[in-house]
C-alpha positions in Angstrom: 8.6 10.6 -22.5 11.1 7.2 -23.4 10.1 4.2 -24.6 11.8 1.6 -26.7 8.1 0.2 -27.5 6.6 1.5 -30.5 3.3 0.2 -29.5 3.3 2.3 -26.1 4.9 5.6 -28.2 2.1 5.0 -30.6 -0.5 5.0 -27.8 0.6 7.6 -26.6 0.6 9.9 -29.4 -3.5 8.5 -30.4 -4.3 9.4 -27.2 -2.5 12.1 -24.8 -2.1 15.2 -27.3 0.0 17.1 -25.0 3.3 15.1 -25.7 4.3 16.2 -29.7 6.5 13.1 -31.0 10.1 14.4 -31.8 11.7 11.4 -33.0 14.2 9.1 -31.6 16.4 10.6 -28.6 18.8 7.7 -28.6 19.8 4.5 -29.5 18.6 1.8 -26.8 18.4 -2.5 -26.7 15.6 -4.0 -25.3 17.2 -7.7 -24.4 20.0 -7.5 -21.9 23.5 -8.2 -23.4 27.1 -7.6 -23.2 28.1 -4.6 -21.7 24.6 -3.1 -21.3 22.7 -1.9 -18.1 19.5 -2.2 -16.9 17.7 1.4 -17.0 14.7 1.2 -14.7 11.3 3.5 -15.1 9.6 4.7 -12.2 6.1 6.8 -12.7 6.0 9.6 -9.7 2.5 9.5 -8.6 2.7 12.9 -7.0 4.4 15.2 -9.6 2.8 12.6 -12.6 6.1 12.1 -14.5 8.0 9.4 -14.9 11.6 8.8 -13.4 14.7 6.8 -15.1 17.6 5.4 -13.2 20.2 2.8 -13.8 21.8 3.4 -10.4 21.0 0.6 -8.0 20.9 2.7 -4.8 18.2 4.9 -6.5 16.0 2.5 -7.9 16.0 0.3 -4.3 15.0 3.8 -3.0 12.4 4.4 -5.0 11.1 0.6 -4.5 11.0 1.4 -1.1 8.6 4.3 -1.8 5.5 2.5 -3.1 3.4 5.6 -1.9 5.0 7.7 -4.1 6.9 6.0 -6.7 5.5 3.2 -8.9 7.8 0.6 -10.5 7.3 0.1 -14.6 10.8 -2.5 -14.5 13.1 -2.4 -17.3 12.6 0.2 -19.4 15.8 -0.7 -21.6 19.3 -1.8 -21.9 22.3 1.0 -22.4 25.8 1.4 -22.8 
């Protein structure tokens, strides 16, 4: 699990005791800026986990899945 909101990580650990907080994974931006791309989350309603792309392709793909794939938008900025 990502998130470059500490509210939703700290939700997250109150409340679903199945994910264990391991600390930060990378660095990310939350404002778009120079030289940084748009990574999209996607939750998978049929396997329950969520899904990350910043390929265009993919993420119209997945838009075009509402059935299975729900769109969360920006999930952060990345080099």
């Amino acid at each position: 699990f990502y998130t470059v909101s500490a509210e939703e990580r700290d939700l997250v650990i109150a409340v679903l005791p199945s994910f264990r907080f391991e600390g930060v994974a990378f660095q990310a931006y939350q404002q778009a800026g120079a030289g940084l791309n748009a990574v999209y989350r996607f939750y998978n309603w049929q396997t329950g986990v969520h899904v990350y792309t910043a390929n265009a392709q993919e993420r119209s793909a997945m838009q075009a899945n509402p059935g299975v794939f729900q769109d969360n938008g920006v999930a952060w900025y990345g080099k």
